[in-house]
Every structure is written in C-alpha cells, then in structure tokens.
XYZ file of C-alpha atoms in Angstrom:
637
model
C 0.000 0.000 0.000
C 1.378 3.399 -1.055
C 0.120 6.036 1.381
C -0.700 9.582 0.335
C 1.949 10.995 2.688
C 4.606 8.694 1.227
C 3.755 9.800 -2.326
C 4.247 13.426 -1.289
C 7.505 12.625 0.523
C 8.852 10.966 -2.616
C 7.852 13.936 -4.760
C 9.374 16.491 -2.361
C 12.689 14.612 -2.236
C 12.632 14.422 -6.053
C 11.975 18.170 -6.383
C 14.103 19.630 -3.582
C 16.514 16.909 -2.511
C 17.177 16.441 1.204
C 17.430 20.157 2.024
C 13.836 21.286 2.651
C 14.534 24.242 4.920
C 12.970 26.654 2.388
C 9.767 24.606 2.158
C 6.685 25.186 4.316
C 4.187 22.340 4.269
C 0.651 23.467 5.133
C -1.857 20.888 6.417
C -5.501 21.210 7.498
C -4.401 19.969 10.956
C -1.161 19.324 12.843
C -1.067 15.568 13.044
C 0.063 14.722 9.503
C 3.408 16.512 9.947
C 4.691 13.752 12.267
C 3.983 11.108 9.647
C 5.532 13.277 6.934
C 8.857 13.435 8.806
C 8.774 9.667 9.207
C 8.219 9.131 5.475
C 10.841 11.698 4.418
C 13.442 9.819 6.440
C 12.316 6.466 5.029
C 12.299 7.663 1.407
C 15.641 9.485 1.480
C 17.573 6.868 3.437
C 19.792 9.586 4.886
C 19.453 12.694 7.096
C 16.961 15.265 5.826
C 16.630 18.955 6.650
C 12.922 18.796 7.418
C 10.510 21.429 6.103
C 8.510 23.752 8.303
C 5.010 22.588 9.131
C 2.040 24.917 9.524
C -1.668 24.462 9.781
C -3.741 26.740 7.564
C -4.883 28.559 10.696
C -1.286 29.198 11.802
C -0.393 30.499 8.330
C -3.207 33.065 8.400
C -2.267 34.099 11.955
C 1.333 34.729 10.864
C 0.130 37.069 8.082
C -2.238 39.107 10.263
C -1.774 42.320 12.243
C -4.427 41.198 14.732
C -4.677 38.563 17.440
C -7.493 36.049 17.556
C -10.368 37.026 19.845
C -11.648 34.711 22.573
C -15.152 33.447 21.660
C -16.709 34.385 25.008
C -15.191 37.864 24.885
C -16.391 38.234 21.280
C -20.006 37.459 22.242
C -19.842 39.931 25.147
C -18.508 42.662 22.846
C -21.172 41.767 20.286
C -23.876 42.248 22.927
C -22.609 45.746 23.717
C -22.901 46.682 20.056
C -26.319 45.042 19.756
C -27.641 46.806 22.870
C -26.545 50.193 21.503
C -28.171 49.707 18.083
C -31.363 47.701 18.643
C -34.385 49.196 20.446
C -35.543 47.306 23.527
C -32.490 44.987 23.585
C -32.330 41.710 25.478
C -29.995 41.226 28.448
C -26.687 39.417 27.973
C -28.178 36.345 29.675
C -30.905 36.007 27.045
C -28.747 37.267 24.184
C -25.788 34.926 24.694
C -27.249 32.059 22.645
C -28.211 34.509 19.881
C -24.731 35.979 20.025
C -23.071 32.621 19.393
C -25.271 32.086 16.326
C -24.675 35.621 15.075
C -20.909 35.277 15.535
C -20.972 32.014 13.576
C -22.895 33.725 10.761
C -20.430 36.634 10.641
C -17.542 34.154 10.567
C -19.086 32.327 7.606
C -19.777 35.598 5.748
C -16.165 36.719 6.110
C -14.580 33.405 5.145
C -16.611 33.367 1.936
C -15.995 37.083 1.255
C -19.733 37.708 0.945
C -20.949 41.300 0.948
C -22.773 41.800 4.286
C -24.464 44.982 3.030
C -26.128 43.079 0.195
C -26.935 40.072 2.357
C -28.551 42.089 5.132
C -30.697 44.207 2.809
C -33.789 45.224 4.737
C -37.398 44.890 3.691
C -37.665 48.520 2.615
C -34.883 47.964 0.072
C -37.024 45.453 -1.808
C -38.964 48.285 -3.476
C -35.739 49.689 -4.885
C -34.434 46.436 -6.334
C -36.277 46.695 -9.648
C -34.324 49.805 -10.629
C -30.797 49.006 -9.491
C -27.961 46.571 -10.038
C -27.565 46.280 -6.303
C -27.875 42.460 -6.411
C -27.515 39.669 -8.914
C -30.822 38.254 -10.235
C -30.496 35.132 -8.058
C -29.770 37.185 -4.937
C -32.656 39.515 -5.693
C -35.066 36.595 -6.125
C -33.826 34.970 -2.916
C -34.332 38.153 -0.880
C -37.815 38.657 -2.287
C -38.696 35.067 -1.450
C -37.270 35.507 2.050
C -39.512 38.491 2.807
C -42.708 37.032 1.328
C -43.990 36.029 4.759
C -43.161 39.385 6.361
C -46.163 41.496 5.440
C -46.220 44.913 7.065
C -49.849 44.458 8.083
C -49.716 41.046 9.711
C -46.433 40.688 11.524
C -46.459 38.856 14.839
C -44.373 40.177 17.709
C -41.756 37.505 17.012
C -41.515 38.520 13.355
C -41.287 42.169 14.309
C -38.416 41.460 16.707
C -36.650 39.455 14.012
C -37.102 42.230 11.444
C -35.869 44.827 13.924
C -32.724 42.750 14.416
C -32.317 41.908 10.691
C -32.665 45.532 9.629
C -29.846 46.419 12.042
C -27.646 43.453 11.247
C -25.500 45.323 8.729
C -24.827 48.087 11.281
C -24.129 45.524 14.008
C -21.655 43.705 11.757
C -19.777 46.885 10.793
C -19.704 48.384 14.297
C -18.704 45.084 15.906
C -15.751 44.581 13.553
C -14.626 48.179 14.014
C -14.818 47.800 17.805
C -12.690 44.646 17.769
C -10.097 46.222 15.458
C -9.711 49.110 17.898
C -8.795 46.516 20.521
C -6.294 44.837 18.165
C -8.184 41.583 17.780
C -10.607 39.819 15.416
C -12.627 36.617 15.375
C -11.323 33.935 13.010
C -13.369 34.764 9.898
C -12.640 38.490 10.144
C -8.926 37.785 10.641
C -8.856 35.554 7.552
C -10.704 38.187 5.523
C -8.303 40.927 6.668
C -5.332 38.829 5.527
C -6.951 38.010 2.161
C -7.675 41.684 1.458
C -4.158 42.891 2.352
C -1.890 40.211 0.889
C -0.025 42.600 -1.403
C 0.592 45.041 1.466
C 2.041 42.281 3.660
C 4.133 40.615 0.969
C 7.240 41.131 3.095
C 5.900 38.500 5.505
C 6.095 35.890 2.733
C 9.819 35.185 2.081
C 10.543 35.240 -1.659
C 12.646 32.064 -1.435
C 10.017 30.089 0.486
C 7.904 27.439 -1.278
C 4.499 26.665 0.211
C 3.171 23.127 -0.199
C -0.553 22.708 0.500
C -1.445 19.125 1.322
C -4.734 17.256 1.600
C -7.297 20.057 1.585
C -10.858 19.490 0.393
C -13.461 22.257 0.635
C -11.877 25.690 0.278
C -13.535 28.906 1.358
C -12.933 32.118 -0.573
C -10.242 33.526 1.692
C -8.204 30.327 1.315
C -8.659 30.409 -2.450
C -7.417 33.993 -2.551
C -4.300 33.081 -0.557
C -3.652 30.016 -2.714
C -4.051 32.062 -5.905
C -1.726 34.791 -4.642
C 1.058 32.319 -3.841
C 0.427 30.464 -7.107
C 0.847 33.667 -9.111
C 4.144 34.315 -7.326
C 5.327 30.823 -8.282
C 5.655 29.837 -4.634
C 2.990 27.143 -4.263
C 2.495 23.444 -4.947
C -0.765 21.608 -4.310
C -1.290 17.961 -3.408
C -4.897 16.739 -3.529
C -5.913 13.280 -2.385
C -8.760 11.636 -4.281
C -9.704 8.692 -6.492
C -10.712 8.929 -10.135
C -13.837 6.881 -9.345
C -15.579 9.761 -7.522
C -13.854 12.756 -9.114
C -14.761 12.119 -12.741
C -16.897 14.745 -14.492
C -19.860 12.360 -14.748
C -19.509 11.022 -11.218
C -22.532 11.383 -8.932
C -20.502 10.881 -5.752
C -20.628 13.935 -3.475
C -17.152 13.010 -2.199
C -15.653 14.661 -5.306
C -17.767 17.836 -5.174
C -14.957 20.174 -4.135
C -11.926 18.248 -5.390
C -13.155 18.538 -8.989
C -13.138 22.334 -8.740
C -9.844 22.442 -6.827
C -8.049 20.418 -9.497
C -9.119 22.942 -12.148
C -7.968 26.013 -10.218
C -4.893 24.541 -8.543
C -3.499 21.569 -10.518
C -2.180 18.580 -8.590
C 1.597 18.183 -8.291
C 1.176 14.399 -8.561
C 0.190 12.463 -11.666
C -3.349 11.118 -12.037
C -1.968 7.577 -12.187
C -1.396 7.818 -8.428
C -5.122 8.103 -7.806
C -6.736 5.019 -9.324
C -6.803 2.821 -6.220
C -10.406 1.627 -6.421
C -9.597 -0.460 -9.493
C -8.426 -2.940 -6.819
C -10.967 -2.427 -4.016
C -10.080 -3.489 -0.475
C -11.671 -6.254 1.544
C -14.843 -4.676 2.956
C -16.949 -5.989 5.855
C -20.250 -4.638 7.178
C -21.062 -5.851 10.690
C -24.437 -5.027 12.259
C -24.692 -4.958 16.075
C -27.482 -4.414 18.581
C -25.640 -1.964 20.842
C -22.797 0.531 20.839
C -20.825 -1.273 23.559
C -20.978 -4.545 21.598
C -18.849 -2.864 18.936
C -16.152 -2.068 21.498
C -16.304 -5.612 22.906
C -15.644 -6.991 19.408
C -12.290 -5.202 19.118
C -10.091 -7.983 20.617
C -11.600 -10.531 18.224
C -11.042 -8.229 15.248
C -7.462 -7.464 16.276
C -6.646 -11.195 16.473
C -6.755 -11.338 12.671
C -6.287 -7.681 11.677
C -3.487 -6.204 13.805
C -0.584 -5.372 11.506
C 3.130 -5.302 12.042
C 4.055 -2.516 12.595
C 0.994 -1.709 14.703
C 0.707 1.894 13.472
C -0.655 0.586 10.161
C -3.859 -0.409 11.984
C -6.483 2.147 13.047
C -9.702 2.121 15.051
C -11.843 5.083 13.957
C -14.687 6.273 16.203
C -17.575 8.032 14.482
C -19.181 8.283 17.937
C -16.393 9.668 20.094
C -18.263 8.914 23.331
C -17.193 5.282 22.764
C -13.598 6.156 23.668
C -13.746 4.759 27.210
C -15.347 1.415 26.257
C -12.802 1.094 23.441
C -9.860 1.740 25.773
C -11.132 -0.847 28.241
C -11.593 -3.384 25.424
C -8.055 -3.196 24.029
C -6.093 -6.417 24.715
C -3.530 -5.941 27.499
C -0.319 -7.790 28.271
C -2.234 -10.746 29.746
C -4.113 -11.397 26.489
C -2.986 -14.028 23.964
C -2.534 -11.282 21.357
C -1.713 -8.073 23.280
C -1.430 -4.590 21.775
C 2.089 -3.411 22.552
C 1.567 0.313 22.017
C -1.526 2.468 21.569
C -1.722 6.039 20.349
C -4.934 7.962 21.059
C -5.234 11.132 19.000
C -8.714 12.400 19.740
C -8.216 13.610 23.298
C -10.003 12.470 26.451
C -13.243 14.388 27.169
C -13.205 16.601 30.250
C -16.790 15.506 31.008
C -15.521 11.986 31.806
C -13.091 13.151 34.499
C -13.632 13.524 38.278
C -12.675 17.205 38.200
C -15.631 17.981 35.907
C -18.122 16.226 38.176
C -16.577 17.982 41.196
C -16.895 21.440 39.614
C -20.439 20.589 38.582
C -21.289 19.575 42.145
C -19.724 22.793 43.520
C -21.727 24.943 41.099
C -24.961 23.250 42.152
C -24.009 23.598 45.810
C -23.407 27.344 45.529
C -26.490 28.122 43.410
C -29.471 25.800 43.744
C -28.003 24.188 46.857
C -27.848 27.288 49.059
C -30.860 28.601 50.969
C -30.323 32.375 51.161
C -33.075 32.883 53.716
C -31.913 30.238 56.165
C -28.237 30.750 55.283
C -27.450 27.069 54.980
C -26.764 24.477 52.306
C -29.502 22.088 51.246
C -28.988 18.464 52.213
C -29.256 17.002 48.700
C -26.505 19.121 47.102
C -24.334 18.942 50.226
C -24.501 15.144 50.201
C -23.369 15.019 46.548
C -20.303 17.149 47.308
C -19.398 15.216 50.463
C -19.604 11.891 48.632
C -17.218 13.029 45.884
C -13.718 11.500 46.326
C -12.039 14.886 45.813
C -13.885 16.387 48.805
C -11.890 14.160 51.175
C -8.661 15.841 49.987
C -9.809 19.341 51.023
C -10.686 21.110 54.245
C -14.429 21.104 54.957
C -14.513 24.800 55.901
C -12.980 25.674 52.526
C -15.715 23.823 50.642
C -18.830 24.737 52.611
C -18.690 28.520 52.577
C -21.279 30.453 50.512
C -20.332 32.536 47.451
C -23.190 34.211 45.622
C -21.428 36.702 43.343
C -19.998 35.360 40.071
C -16.424 36.542 40.514
C -16.240 35.271 44.094
C -17.738 31.937 43.018
C -15.079 31.450 40.331
C -12.250 32.423 42.686
C -13.655 29.935 45.244
C -13.628 27.107 42.667
C -10.125 27.996 41.506
C -8.799 27.970 45.085
C -10.258 24.488 45.601
C -8.618 23.282 42.386
C -5.300 24.658 43.622
C -5.863 22.801 46.910
C -6.429 19.593 44.945
C -3.227 20.185 42.981
C -1.299 20.527 46.231
C -2.863 17.317 47.558
C -1.997 15.463 44.341
C 1.578 16.690 44.612
C 1.925 14.998 47.987
C 0.726 11.662 46.625
C 3.013 9.166 44.956
C 2.293 8.965 41.251
C 1.272 5.533 40.078
C 3.699 4.775 37.279
C 2.026 3.602 34.138
C -1.433 4.623 35.359
C -2.800 6.406 32.309
C -5.944 7.603 34.072
C -3.991 9.115 36.970
C -1.956 11.200 34.502
C -5.127 12.185 32.646
C -6.872 13.354 35.807
C -3.859 15.470 36.766
C -3.891 17.046 33.302
C -7.661 17.559 33.540
C -7.174 19.482 36.780
C -4.679 21.775 35.049
C -6.984 22.358 32.062
C -9.945 23.094 34.359
C -7.811 25.627 36.244
C -7.009 27.346 32.940
C -10.701 27.587 32.007
C -11.711 28.951 35.430
C -8.903 31.540 35.284
C -10.132 32.615 31.856
C -13.635 33.213 33.255
C -12.206 35.107 36.228
C -10.454 37.558 33.893
C -13.727 38.151 32.033
C -15.686 38.813 35.230
C -13.053 41.053 36.831
C -13.680 43.895 34.373
C -17.429 43.102 34.116
C -17.071 42.000 30.498
C -19.008 38.832 31.352
C -21.860 40.244 33.443
C -24.519 37.531 33.601
C -26.748 35.783 36.114
C -25.236 32.860 38.084
C -27.444 30.410 36.163
C -26.067 31.702 32.848
C -22.498 31.598 34.142
C -22.996 27.995 35.240
C -24.327 27.052 31.784
C -21.435 28.772 29.994
C -18.846 27.200 32.270
C -20.294 23.744 31.740
C -20.376 24.315 27.970
C -16.734 25.401 27.787
C -15.555 22.584 30.057
C -17.669 20.157 28.021
C -15.804 21.139 24.848
C -12.389 20.748 26.519
C -10.344 17.634 25.854
C -7.190 16.342 27.501
C -4.470 15.166 25.107
C -2.787 11.812 25.579
C 0.994 11.895 25.802
C 3.156 9.550 23.751
C 4.739 8.974 20.358
C 1.953 9.746 17.844
C 3.428 7.774 14.953
C 3.876 4.540 16.923
C 1.358 1.893 17.949
C -2.271 1.053 17.224
C -4.030 4.275 16.215
C -7.321 5.200 17.950
C -8.876 8.356 16.488
C -11.961 10.283 15.470
C -12.989 10.850 11.860
C -11.429 14.332 11.603
C -8.050 13.044 12.828
C -7.820 10.701 9.833
C -7.266 13.548 7.368
C -4.253 12.876 5.104
C -3.502 9.552 6.846
C -3.847 6.029 5.457
C -3.809 2.644 7.177
C -3.609 -0.938 5.943
C -6.357 -2.217 8.231
C -9.202 -0.093 9.635
C -12.043 -0.803 12.054
C -14.676 1.946 11.910
C -17.247 2.038 14.723
C -20.746 3.587 14.828
C -21.029 4.075 11.074
C -24.666 5.105 11.497
C -26.739 7.831 9.917
C -26.345 10.825 12.233
C -22.804 9.785 13.173
C -21.415 9.708 9.621
C -22.211 12.197 8.267
C -22.322 13.890 11.641
C -25.673 15.406 12.527
C -25.051 19.161 12.373
C -26.852 22.062 13.977
C -27.819 24.440 11.190
C -29.169 27.146 13.502
C -28.588 30.474 11.794
C -30.076 33.925 11.369
C -29.498 33.557 7.630
C -32.111 31.358 5.891
C -31.004 28.474 3.716
C -31.865 29.989 0.334
C -29.945 33.161 1.181
C -26.953 31.113 2.317
C -27.058 29.223 -0.965
C -27.158 32.196 -3.352
C -24.557 34.182 -1.397
C -22.164 31.217 -1.433
C -22.198 30.498 2.307
C -21.886 27.083 3.944
C -24.963 24.831 3.675
C -25.792 21.332 4.880
C -24.845 19.966 1.446
C -21.323 21.317 1.929
C -20.972 19.530 5.246
C -22.275 16.215 3.892
C -19.853 16.411 0.937
C -16.965 16.995 3.349
C -17.787 13.864 5.356
C -18.275 11.870 2.141
C -14.732 12.807 1.154
C -13.338 11.736 4.545
C -15.142 8.408 4.177
C -13.983 7.530 0.671
C -10.399 8.652 1.084
C -10.082 6.253 4.034
C -11.424 3.378 1.955
C -9.407 4.081 -1.203
C -5.933 3.250 0.118
C -6.608 0.517 2.667
C -6.299 -3.263 2.307
C -9.045 -4.226 4.737
C -11.781 -2.135 6.306
C -14.557 -3.232 8.683
C -17.594 -1.028 9.255
C -19.704 -1.624 12.365
C -23.090 -0.024 12.920
C -25.916 -0.243 15.449
C -29.300 -1.579 14.279
C -31.099 -1.492 17.651
C -34.378 0.422 17.908
C -34.357 3.028 20.672
C -37.916 4.125 21.418
C -39.185 5.967 18.339
C -35.680 6.239 16.931
C -34.472 3.510 14.618
C -30.758 3.245 14.013
C -29.739 2.927 10.368
C -26.465 2.316 8.593
C -24.821 5.427 7.163
C -25.896 6.619 3.721
C -22.287 6.153 2.646
C -22.499 2.410 3.352
C -25.718 2.202 1.345
C -23.971 4.058 -1.464
C -21.180 1.467 -1.499
C -23.800 -1.269 -1.830
C -25.964 0.463 -4.446
C -23.528 2.380 -6.657
C -20.359 0.283 -6.687
C -19.590 -3.311 -7.545
C -17.163 -3.714 -4.634
C -17.451 -7.131 -2.948
C -18.911 -6.589 0.550
C -19.267 -9.193 3.307
C -22.446 -8.654 5.350
C -22.385 -9.995 8.898
C -24.359 -9.715 12.141
C -22.598 -9.728 15.514
C -24.400 -11.886 18.071
C -23.434 -13.032 21.537
C -22.647 -16.718 21.798
C -25.441 -18.892 23.202
C -24.079 -22.252 24.286
C -26.464 -24.795 25.834
C -24.802 -26.169 28.990
C -23.951 -29.855 28.766
C -26.048 -32.279 30.838
C -23.444 -33.878 33.058
C -25.170 -36.871 34.609
C -24.589 -37.633 38.295
C -23.899 -41.209 39.381
C -23.472 -42.540 42.895
C -21.881 -45.957 43.351
C -24.239 -48.333 45.176
C -21.909 -49.471 47.919
C -23.231 -51.572 50.844
C -23.162 -48.478 53.034
C -25.275 -46.480 50.542
C -27.747 -49.338 50.200
C -28.153 -49.558 53.945
C -28.961 -45.843 54.111
C -31.564 -46.219 51.375
C -33.182 -49.181 53.123
C -33.359 -47.381 56.438
C -34.920 -44.254 54.927
C -37.141 -45.697 52.249
C -37.493 -49.427 52.930
C -38.574 -51.641 55.732
C -35.289 -51.238 57.470
C -34.472 -54.980 57.243
C -31.305 -56.002 55.460
C -32.038 -57.596 52.152
C -35.515 -55.988 51.762
C -36.243 -53.865 48.711
C -36.630 -50.089 49.284
C-alpha cells in the first residue's frame, strides 16, 4: 500500500533533494506533519533537513496584524454593540445564545468574502431592487422570497423582533468589527478576511525564497482560495490533492468529489493522475451489524486477532461516535491477552466531562447556586450530600468547601482555590507509574484551572456580566468542549482516532465504529439567522457542503486501505431507529465492490447435561433401606 503521505515525501525529495529548509508544508491539521517526517526519512535513506510545518490557521495568523479574539469575549462585545443599536435589547443572559449564532454567521460571511451589506438588505430595500444593479438576479429573487412572509400588516411580535434585528444586522456587523479592530483583535473569519484583502501590502511577511506546499485540503472557502491564488501567481505554491478517479470524474454522482473537482481545475495537482486510481483494486470490505454501541467495542479484541498489523501503526480504530472512547480503551487487549497490543496512540483527546474534576466542579456549582438557601443561610442536604460523597472532597478542608459565594467573581475564585488545593494534595501523593488515568486526571485538573482563570479575567472587568445560572451554563459548555491530550509517540502503535483526525492519513487495516446515519455524516446544527436559500445564493456554507466533506473523509479512508470493517448499530431506541450510514448504502448500491455482510451476536451455548452417578456401595444401600425401605437387610426399598 502506497500512502498519500509517502507519495508526497517521494515527490518532495525528487523536487528539492534532502534540504527542505525553504519549504513550508501546510496541512488542514497538525497531526500529519509527524507522519511526513517519518516518510521523508524512510524515502531518502539519509538525514533530511525537514521542512517547516504549519496548519492553515497558523499560516493566516502569521500574516495578520491582529490577534485572535476569545469566543466568550467576542459574544460579550457583540452584545454591547447590539444593545446600543437595537431598540428594547435583550440582556446578555438572554442574548448569549443569539450571540453565538450571530458570531458564527459573521464568521461564515467573512470566510466566503460575501458582501454583508447586500446580504442584510432590509425589507424597505425590496422596493428599490427593480431599478438598481444592487444584487444579482439570483440574490434579488432569494431576498424577495425571504420576505414574502413578512407582510407589514400582519407581523407577529416575534416577526417584528426578528425584522428589527435583521434591519440592524449590517450596522451591528460593521460596528462590531470596528470595535474589535480598535482593541487589536478579530474573530477567526474576520482575521482571515483581513489577511486576504491585504496580501499585497504584507508581501514582506512571505519570504521570496520560500515554497508553500498545500497538502490534503478538500473544501476551500474564498479567503483560502485567494491566498492560494496569490502564492500560485508568485510561483511559490504546490498543491497535493488526495482523491480517487472513481468519484472525481466529471460524470460522477458521488458527493465526495464535489470540491476536489473544482480544486483540481484552479490549482493543478503536483502528482500524476496515475497515483489516484486505487479503487480499481478495491479493499476487503466488511459490514457488521450490532445491537448496541458497547458490543462494537467488545468486538475489538476478536477483530485485532486477525487484523493487527506489524508494525501496529498501520492499523487504526476510527470512532464516528467519540463517546465510545472509554469502552474502546477498556476493550483493548492488554499484556495478559494471547494477542496483546504493545503500544496504543490515542489522538482524539479524552473528554473533560468523563473526568472527576468535571463532576466535582459541577457539584460545587450546584451547591453554591441551587443548593444554598439564602433565607436560612445554609446548604440544602441534597446538594451537600453530593459534594461530600465526591472523592475529591476528602482531599480538602471542609470549611474551605462549605462557605457560601453568591457573586460570580467570588464563586469562580472559590472554585479555583479548591482546584489549587487539589493540585497541592496530588503533589503529595506518589504517582502511580504507568497509570494512564492518573496522569489524565492530573492534566484535567490543570486544564480546568485554565478555564476557570479565563472566566475570572472576564468577570473582573465586568465584560461577562450575567446571572449565576447563565455563568454555570457557559462554564459547563466550555468545560464540556475541553479535551485532555494523551501523551506519547503519535506515529507509533495502534491508532485510535476520530474521523477528523484521519485527514491525510492512510492505514492498511481499519475498524470503523458507529457508522450510522447521524454519526457519519455527523448530525449538524444548522441554527442560523441567515435562511437556507440566502446562504445558498450568497455562497455560504450549507448542509450539502458539510455532507460532501464527510463523504470525502469516508472515501479517502477506503481508497488506500487493504481491509476495512464497518460496524453499525441496528437497535431500535424508542421511536428512533438506528440505520447504517448513507455512505455504506452508497457502497452497496452504486459500486460493484465485494462486501461481506455480517451480524454480531453473543454466543449462546447450551450447557452440557453432566449426569450424576453414585456408586451403590453396601453403606449407601443400607442408608436407602433405612430411609425408604422396611429397614431390614435384604428388603427392597
């Protein structure tokens, strides 16, 4: 099997030799750089001056005059602008959810270089559209269709509030961006747009002797296209696209090739097309249906008995449902197993929500809010019992835990001080060598301390001025999105990863879990202030874009492997019926690949009937006669 990374390594050595110090390789994420170094060394057979590695995000950051704005701070600043421009504004508590949606919309607008003034045309502008070239015909029709339901005479209060916000959205966008620029920071989309619009002015930040190699991208937004085109025109860019001719052909109906087809036209591939005809020899494909999620994890040892490669890093377990990480870790064969896994590399990060520090913070928040009776000045028994029963409570002084803190800033400082007390207690304990979970929980404590400190800074200057219930929700949300990285050598051992971590990587044998509709493609929240038909005509991200992205991830995993096993849950859960992913159905319906269909069932062995026999010795016969016979020797019982 020739991996995509190895093909690129061979081409780079052919083009530049072993001195790659003037080459910057740009990936969608960080992980692929480790494998690239490994392949460069293997291909060259001698020492190599490795290239620089950047993610696309890091490249844009290096070309910007602004720093990236914290998301929570951005929403707070957005509320200040909103409150100044919209009559009868909502409080920050009620606005925060709106603000996150609005910020996401602004980010999408900027990354696609859409004109916000045209997009946020208000209802009064509709009358002027017939006599101006303000919009394209498609945009004009979309806006008219959007406002069909908003009649001036019959608007409900909800519609009126929406129109009041929509008619101010252009002003909010402009004022918000200006406010952030004054503070020297921008949210991601605005930062990307600023770089794209000022490339010529910042040309000195792009060394003339540097070659930029863009590897493994799929969907490109407009700011990325502008950067790619600029470097291409300067003769400083190469592009490596991963695909297969089966789904990229002009007549192909596979959504996996939706964006690659366009990318190949604008930015030709540095590799020959002959490198991308892997499906002419399809891999061994298995579909295994199960009746539960945990059954998939329990099957791993059996699958590894026949599938684990040598070296182990050529085997991957991919989790479409990342909540299966713990069952998967517990199912991996250890040293006592007949076929143990020597090394394991976990790339997806351990969720903070599965750590004791998260449950402890959660219990403390409940104790200090719902669990405190302000009138009687005492803690309620239910919340107090939860805190006392937590194992971390035994490591702290009782008087430090059970003291009331009503105000947000004081509450956060109280939680941080308890985390620092836990850190001191952990420092006095002897570390259990080789205990992965012990190391994870220590790291989780550090990450939680960072998050709490971040909230403290925002409350100190009253930037985050919300009710305790809102603060608790925000804190839980941020902690819930936090993951703890595993330490180790990423390019060694059995690979356990999520779908997004597989980008640019290939493996000989793959086990893919939870390949269900809703998991692959991932069910996405399309909440937005911008309706679908407006998003479509203004070139913004739609659900079709997201499905095409996941289709590409799916097929590029299959195209270079030797054996791949897909497991999916078919159990019915109430009104919800689990179904295999649409991508699996597409393999069955639109390809002639040989597929083995199996069902995983627990073994049901009927226990053997082991007959019992007692030797009829004279002693036994005497007992039988006494109990059941006449009691006389020689009589029949």
